[in-house]
mmCIF file of C-alpha atoms and ligand atoms in Angstrom:
data_model
loop_
_atom_site.group_PDB
_atom_site.id
_atom_site.type_symbol
_atom_site.label_atom_id
_atom_site.label_comp_id
_atom_site.label_asym_id
_atom_site.label_seq_id
_atom_site.Cartn_x
_atom_site.Cartn_y
_atom_site.Cartn_z
ATOM 1 C CA MET A 756 -15.416 6.417 0.628
ATOM 2 C CA LYS A 757 -13.852 4.706 3.551
ATOM 3 C CA LYS A 758 -10.503 4.364 5.105
ATOM 4 C CA LEU A 759 -8.663 2.749 4.311
ATOM 5 C CA ILE A 760 -5.396 0.727 6.379
ATOM 6 C CA ILE A 761 -3.793 -1.536 5.005
ATOM 7 C CA ALA A 762 -0.528 -3.579 6.946
ATOM 8 C CA ASN A 763 2.554 -4.890 4.814
ATOM 9 C CA TRP A 764 4.387 -7.416 6.657
ATOM 10 C CA LYS A 765 6.861 -7.238 4.188
ATOM 11 C CA MET A 766 9.224 -10.093 4.861
ATOM 12 C CA GLN A 767 9.483 -9.976 8.831
ATOM 13 C CA ARG A 768 7.597 -12.861 9.962
ATOM 14 C CA GLY A 769 6.968 -16.375 8.278
ATOM 15 C CA TYR A 770 3.950 -18.589 7.477
ATOM 16 C CA ARG A 771 3.550 -19.486 11.070
ATOM 17 C CA GLU A 772 3.676 -16.146 12.660
ATOM 18 C CA SER A 773 1.888 -14.433 10.174
ATOM 19 C CA LEU A 774 -0.968 -17.110 11.122
ATOM 20 C CA SER A 775 -1.163 -16.487 14.961
ATOM 21 C CA LEU A 776 -1.235 -12.842 13.519
ATOM 22 C CA ALA A 777 -4.034 -12.719 11.173
ATOM 23 C CA LYS A 778 -5.329 -15.153 13.287
ATOM 24 C CA GLU A 779 -4.874 -12.313 16.736
ATOM 25 C CA LEU A 780 -6.178 -9.686 14.125
ATOM 26 C CA VAL A 781 -9.882 -11.096 13.059
ATOM 27 C CA LYS A 782 -10.155 -11.967 16.973
ATOM 28 C CA LYS A 783 -9.751 -7.905 17.699
ATOM 29 C CA LEU A 784 -10.405 -5.969 14.784
ATOM 30 C CA PRO A 785 -14.259 -6.949 12.950
ATOM 31 C CA LYS A 786 -15.197 -5.633 16.580
ATOM 32 C CA LYS A 787 -13.706 -2.303 16.218
ATOM 33 C CA THR A 788 -15.162 -1.479 13.328
ATOM 34 C CA PRO A 789 -18.937 -1.690 13.547
ATOM 35 C CA ASN A 790 -19.625 0.297 11.069
ATOM 36 C CA GLY A 791 -17.477 -0.634 8.491
ATOM 37 C CA ALA A 792 -15.693 2.913 8.843
ATOM 38 C CA ARG A 793 -12.571 1.325 7.300
ATOM 39 C CA GLU A 794 -10.930 -0.999 5.542
ATOM 40 C CA ILE A 795 -9.108 -3.117 6.438
ATOM 41 C CA VAL A 796 -6.001 -4.909 4.262
ATOM 42 C CA LEU A 797 -3.329 -7.746 5.958
ATOM 43 C CA CYS A 798 -0.194 -8.173 3.011
ATOM 44 C CA PRO A 799 1.273 -10.705 4.164
ATOM 45 C CA ASP A 800 4.394 -12.353 2.402
ATOM 46 C CA TYR A 801 4.501 -15.278 -0.633
ATOM 47 C CA LEU A 802 3.789 -17.890 1.624
ATOM 48 C CA SER A 803 1.647 -17.118 4.209
ATOM 49 C CA LEU A 804 -0.456 -15.544 1.232
ATOM 50 C CA SER A 805 -3.390 -19.034 0.936
ATOM 51 C CA ALA A 806 -3.579 -19.553 4.636
ATOM 52 C CA VAL A 807 -3.990 -16.300 5.687
ATOM 53 C CA GLY A 808 -6.810 -15.700 3.133
ATOM 54 C CA ASP A 809 -8.102 -18.768 4.196
ATOM 55 C CA ILE A 810 -8.297 -16.988 7.991
ATOM 56 C CA LEU A 811 -9.836 -13.681 6.389
ATOM 57 C CA LYS A 812 -12.740 -15.697 5.105
ATOM 58 C CA LYS A 813 -16.688 -14.858 6.830
ATOM 59 C CA THR A 814 -14.727 -11.402 9.011
ATOM 60 C CA THR A 815 -14.969 -8.425 7.503
ATOM 61 C CA LEU A 816 -11.298 -7.697 6.519
ATOM 62 C CA LYS A 817 -9.591 -8.038 3.255
ATOM 63 C CA LEU A 818 -6.411 -10.282 1.718
ATOM 64 C CA GLY A 819 -3.571 -7.802 -0.027
ATOM 65 C CA ALA A 820 -0.260 -9.246 -1.528
ATOM 66 C CA GLN A 821 3.029 -7.437 -1.491
ATOM 67 C CA ASP A 822 4.233 -8.030 -5.220
ATOM 68 C CA SER A 823 2.587 -9.029 -8.785
ATOM 69 C CA ALA A 824 4.120 -10.204 -11.635
ATOM 70 C CA PRO A 825 3.907 -7.634 -15.276
ATOM 71 C CA ALA A 826 2.314 -11.453 -16.906
ATOM 72 C CA ASP A 827 -0.797 -14.141 -16.265
ATOM 73 C CA LYS A 828 1.597 -16.839 -17.314
ATOM 74 C CA GLY A 829 4.796 -17.908 -18.328
ATOM 75 C CA ALA A 830 8.287 -18.292 -18.042
ATOM 76 C CA TYR A 831 9.049 -15.970 -15.207
ATOM 77 C CA THR A 832 10.473 -18.408 -12.512
ATOM 78 C CA GLY A 833 10.239 -17.260 -9.352
ATOM 79 C CA GLU A 834 7.246 -14.747 -10.040
ATOM 80 C CA VAL A 835 3.663 -14.466 -8.794
ATOM 81 C CA SER A 836 0.768 -14.629 -11.338
ATOM 82 C CA PRO A 837 -1.953 -11.632 -11.499
ATOM 83 C CA ALA A 838 -4.502 -14.506 -12.200
ATOM 84 C CA GLU A 839 -3.588 -16.478 -9.739
ATOM 85 C CA LEU A 840 -3.650 -14.068 -6.843
ATOM 86 C CA LYS A 841 -6.585 -13.092 -7.908
ATOM 87 C CA LYS A 842 -8.448 -17.062 -7.261
ATOM 88 C CA LEU A 843 -7.062 -16.963 -4.264
ATOM 89 C CA GLY A 844 -9.396 -14.176 -2.807
ATOM 90 C CA VAL A 845 -7.157 -11.244 -3.497
ATOM 91 C CA LYS A 846 -7.998 -7.789 -3.323
ATOM 92 C CA TYR A 847 -5.258 -5.275 -3.614
ATOM 93 C CA VAL A 848 -1.771 -5.606 -4.812
ATOM 94 C CA ILE A 849 1.157 -2.896 -3.490
ATOM 95 C CA LEU A 850 3.550 -2.689 -6.977
ATOM 96 C CA GLY A 851 6.512 -0.802 -6.321
ATOM 97 C CA HIS A 852 6.983 -0.870 -2.698
ATOM 98 C CA SER A 853 10.478 1.339 -2.420
ATOM 99 C CA GLU A 854 12.545 -1.442 -1.538
ATOM 100 C CA ARG A 855 11.523 -3.416 -4.221
ATOM 101 C CA ARG A 856 13.281 -0.119 -6.660
ATOM 102 C CA ARG A 857 15.911 -0.381 -4.726
ATOM 103 C CA HIS A 858 17.020 -3.842 -2.878
ATOM 104 C CA LEU A 859 16.075 -5.902 -6.716
ATOM 105 C CA ARG A 860 16.348 -2.486 -8.843
ATOM 106 C CA GLU A 861 12.895 -2.166 -9.904
ATOM 107 C CA GLU A 862 12.505 0.294 -12.171
ATOM 108 C CA SER A 863 9.287 1.951 -13.607
ATOM 109 C CA LEU A 864 9.012 0.507 -16.492
ATOM 110 C CA LEU A 865 8.457 -2.698 -15.129
ATOM 111 C CA ILE A 866 5.706 -1.587 -12.386
ATOM 112 C CA ASN A 867 3.744 0.396 -15.077
ATOM 113 C CA ALA A 868 3.852 -3.570 -16.846
ATOM 114 C CA LYS A 869 2.867 -4.690 -13.316
ATOM 115 C CA ILE A 870 0.215 -1.985 -12.985
ATOM 116 C CA LYS A 871 -1.462 -2.888 -16.382
ATOM 117 C CA ALA A 872 -0.705 -6.772 -15.243
ATOM 118 C CA ALA A 873 -3.010 -6.412 -11.825
ATOM 119 C CA LEU A 874 -5.306 -3.286 -13.509
ATOM 120 C CA ALA A 875 -5.953 -6.454 -15.931
ATOM 121 C CA ARG A 876 -7.283 -9.060 -12.782
ATOM 122 C CA LYS A 877 -8.925 -6.387 -11.117
ATOM 123 C CA LEU A 878 -6.938 -5.921 -8.264
ATOM 124 C CA ILE A 879 -6.402 -3.270 -6.585
ATOM 125 C CA PRO A 880 -2.849 -1.791 -7.865
ATOM 126 C CA VAL A 881 -1.532 0.239 -4.211
ATOM 127 C CA LEU A 882 1.050 2.270 -6.058
ATOM 128 C CA CYS A 883 3.870 2.824 -3.872
ATOM 129 C CA VAL A 884 5.402 6.790 -4.972
ATOM 130 C CA GLY A 885 8.068 8.278 -2.301
ATOM 131 C CA GLU A 886 11.166 10.835 -1.983
ATOM 132 C CA ASN A 887 14.819 10.571 -0.210
ATOM 133 C CA LEU A 888 16.145 12.878 1.619
ATOM 134 C CA SER A 889 17.882 14.648 -0.300
ATOM 135 C CA GLN A 890 15.215 14.926 -2.749
ATOM 136 C CA LYS A 891 13.509 16.133 0.124
ATOM 137 C CA GLU A 892 16.212 18.555 1.860
ATOM 138 C CA GLY A 893 16.751 20.026 -1.845
ATOM 139 C CA GLY A 894 12.737 21.144 -2.259
ATOM 140 C CA LEU A 895 12.991 18.452 -5.297
ATOM 141 C CA ALA A 896 10.535 16.238 -3.892
ATOM 142 C CA LYS A 897 7.274 17.389 -6.482
ATOM 143 C CA LYS A 898 9.351 16.985 -9.071
ATOM 144 C CA PHE A 899 10.299 13.792 -8.440
ATOM 145 C CA LEU A 900 7.103 12.102 -6.930
ATOM 146 C CA ASN A 901 6.151 13.836 -10.415
ATOM 147 C CA GLU A 902 8.284 12.304 -12.165
ATOM 148 C CA GLU A 903 6.980 8.698 -10.915
ATOM 149 C CA LEU A 904 3.667 8.969 -10.523
ATOM 150 C CA ARG A 905 4.180 10.179 -14.074
ATOM 151 C CA GLN A 906 6.525 7.222 -15.078
ATOM 152 C CA ALA A 907 4.361 4.375 -13.462
ATOM 153 C CA LEU A 908 1.177 5.566 -14.556
ATOM 154 C CA LYS A 909 2.183 5.878 -18.111
ATOM 155 C CA GLY A 910 -1.068 4.315 -21.147
ATOM 156 C CA VAL A 911 -2.122 2.793 -17.780
ATOM 157 C CA LYS A 912 -5.925 3.540 -17.574
ATOM 158 C CA ILE A 913 -8.721 2.391 -14.700
ATOM 159 C CA LYS A 914 -12.886 2.419 -15.139
ATOM 160 C CA THR A 915 -13.787 3.982 -11.396
ATOM 161 C CA ALA A 916 -11.479 5.787 -8.955
ATOM 162 C CA ALA A 917 -11.167 2.847 -6.473
ATOM 163 C CA ASP A 918 -9.538 0.730 -8.777
ATOM 164 C CA LEU A 919 -6.312 2.480 -8.560
ATOM 165 C CA VAL A 920 -5.017 3.346 -5.073
ATOM 166 C CA ILE A 921 -1.275 6.099 -4.328
ATOM 167 C CA ALA A 922 0.675 5.487 -1.555
ATOM 168 C CA TYR A 923 3.129 8.530 -0.534
ATOM 169 C CA GLU A 924 5.911 6.768 1.768
ATOM 170 C CA PRO A 925 8.329 9.078 2.652
ATOM 171 C CA LEU A 926 11.624 6.154 1.804
ATOM 172 C CA TRP A 927 13.057 8.987 5.555
ATOM 173 C CA ALA A 928 10.578 8.192 6.944
ATOM 174 C CA ILE A 929 10.165 4.546 6.875
ATOM 175 C CA GLY A 930 10.975 1.593 9.775
ATOM 176 C CA THR A 931 13.219 4.835 10.934
ATOM 177 C CA GLY A 932 10.262 6.181 13.670
ATOM 178 C CA GLN A 933 10.123 9.862 11.880
ATOM 179 C CA PRO A 934 6.740 10.221 10.186
ATOM 180 C CA ILE A 935 6.505 13.449 8.215
ATOM 181 C CA ILE A 936 4.605 15.765 10.413
ATOM 182 C CA PRO A 937 -0.152 15.573 9.265
ATOM 183 C CA LEU A 938 -0.106 18.534 7.625
ATOM 184 C CA GLU A 939 3.161 18.575 5.324
ATOM 185 C CA ALA A 940 1.358 14.360 3.865
ATOM 186 C CA GLU A 941 -1.712 16.389 3.377
ATOM 187 C CA ILE A 942 -0.203 18.951 0.905
ATOM 188 C CA ILE A 943 1.940 16.087 -0.111
ATOM 189 C CA ASN A 944 -1.071 13.623 -0.772
ATOM 190 C CA ARG A 945 -3.884 16.845 -2.147
ATOM 191 C CA PHE A 946 -0.497 17.254 -4.384
ATOM 192 C CA LEU A 947 -0.770 13.798 -6.022
ATOM 193 C CA THR A 948 -4.280 13.637 -5.438
ATOM 194 C CA GLU A 949 -4.383 15.742 -7.916
ATOM 195 C CA ARG A 950 -1.400 14.797 -10.209
ATOM 196 C CA ALA A 951 -2.935 11.250 -10.626
ATOM 197 C CA ALA A 952 -6.442 12.878 -11.746
ATOM 198 C CA MET A 953 -4.705 14.446 -14.089
ATOM 199 C CA ILE A 954 -3.493 11.033 -15.464
ATOM 200 C CA LEU A 955 -5.971 8.985 -14.969
ATOM 201 C CA SER A 956 -9.051 11.237 -15.362
ATOM 202 C CA LYS A 957 -10.347 9.720 -11.392
ATOM 203 C CA LYS A 958 -9.915 11.276 -8.001
ATOM 204 C CA VAL A 959 -8.423 8.468 -6.984
ATOM 205 C CA ARG A 960 -6.991 7.465 -2.967
ATOM 206 C CA VAL A 961 -3.669 8.732 -2.037
ATOM 207 C CA LEU A 962 -2.950 6.370 1.506
ATOM 208 C CA TYR A 963 0.609 7.533 3.932
ATOM 209 C CA GLY A 964 2.923 5.817 4.860
ATOM 210 C CA GLY A 965 6.452 5.776 6.783
ATOM 211 C CA SER A 966 5.988 5.295 10.876
ATOM 212 C CA VAL A 967 2.654 5.139 11.542
ATOM 213 C CA ASP A 968 1.804 3.971 14.606
ATOM 214 C CA ALA A 969 -0.288 4.112 17.124
ATOM 215 C CA THR A 970 0.400 7.270 18.728
ATOM 216 C CA ASN A 971 -0.645 9.013 15.541
ATOM 217 C CA ALA A 972 -2.914 7.564 12.777
ATOM 218 C CA GLY A 973 -5.722 9.680 13.775
ATOM 219 C CA GLU A 974 -3.622 12.486 12.915
ATOM 220 C CA PHE A 975 -3.199 11.279 10.230
ATOM 221 C CA LEU A 976 -6.730 9.997 9.420
ATOM 222 C CA LYS A 977 -8.413 13.737 10.376
ATOM 223 C CA GLN A 978 -6.488 14.940 6.804
ATOM 224 C CA LYS A 979 -8.961 15.548 4.310
ATOM 225 C CA HIS A 980 -7.199 13.819 1.426
ATOM 226 C CA VAL A 981 -5.317 11.211 3.429
ATOM 227 C CA ALA A 982 -7.365 8.165 2.482
ATOM 228 C CA GLY A 983 -5.560 5.647 4.013
ATOM 229 C CA LEU A 984 -3.432 4.133 6.444
ATOM 230 C CA LEU A 985 0.042 1.782 4.608
ATOM 231 C CA VAL A 986 1.236 0.078 8.158
ATOM 232 C CA GLY A 987 4.849 -1.509 8.089
ATOM 233 C CA GLY A 988 6.481 -2.261 12.418
ATOM 234 C CA ALA A 989 3.436 -1.357 13.875
ATOM 235 C CA SER A 990 1.056 -3.619 11.706
ATOM 236 C CA LEU A 991 3.432 -6.650 13.096
ATOM 237 C CA ARG A 992 1.654 -6.415 16.579
ATOM 238 C CA ALA A 993 -2.097 -7.412 16.986
ATOM 239 C CA ALA A 994 -1.732 -4.633 20.057
ATOM 240 C CA GLU A 995 -1.095 -1.740 18.147
ATOM 241 C CA PHE A 996 -2.205 -2.441 14.648
ATOM 242 C CA SER A 997 -5.988 -2.661 15.895
ATOM 243 C CA LYS A 998 -5.669 0.168 17.565
ATOM 244 C CA ILE A 999 -4.878 1.572 14.177
ATOM 245 C CA ASN A 1000 -8.043 2.566 13.206
HETATM 246 P P1 13P B 352 6.970 0.839 8.985
HETATM 247 O O1 13P B 352 5.478 1.657 8.812
HETATM 248 O O2 13P B 352 7.615 0.067 9.483
HETATM 249 O O3 13P B 352 7.811 2.493 8.529
HETATM 250 O O4 13P B 352 6.818 0.792 7.404
HETATM 251 C C1 13P B 352 6.172 1.607 6.238
HETATM 252 C C2 13P B 352 6.342 0.755 5.294
HETATM 253 O O5 13P B 352 6.908 0.240 4.363
HETATM 254 C C3 13P B 352 4.908 0.273 4.162
HETATM 255 O O6 13P B 352 4.836 -0.051 3.275
#
């Protein structure tokens, strides 16, 4: 399967900036992946999603959302429906990102509901999991990751291995410029691949995210169980992001 490279622009770019970044990337990226060796996904903020989607039409780049609601329709003030995202041409949706868990108090029960609602609309959830520094230092990373996975995927059913993606993003590596060592990512990604296969009966893709940039991306992508990358800061600069593939 193609390696998956997802750009998570978070809330770092406004409407106009997102549009110019998307245009710049459209110019740079398709030429870099002549054989379709990578699938590249841009996840702008909600205000820019539709307009960025228009820019990506007739290109090889795919559209992703940074979150979606646990239901299709109803009294959910401030939420965005997975059914509407599907209509806009969104293919992937990031769910359970650690920043949402931390700043917005999102918990596994809600993330689980969001995953099910996204799957019902044939969106591909990108479920983020990751341990914090004290869990890592206490030797509890695997135990914690297993629990995050188990809770988020409770009762989740997928038809094919391509229907869901997991992103391993150790909290201590996000935005710090200190990524995990690629070999360590391989070990954890393999663990997550195996655990997810037990829960879902499918071998889904597991990405790595956390301080990935143009200088280290190649080493991560060489790892057997690193099916791709979830990129934050380095995806905000077209020249740099276009080198990550
Ligand atoms: P950075 O690449 O900026 O560390 O962010 C990673 C991330 O959180 C992507 O979702």
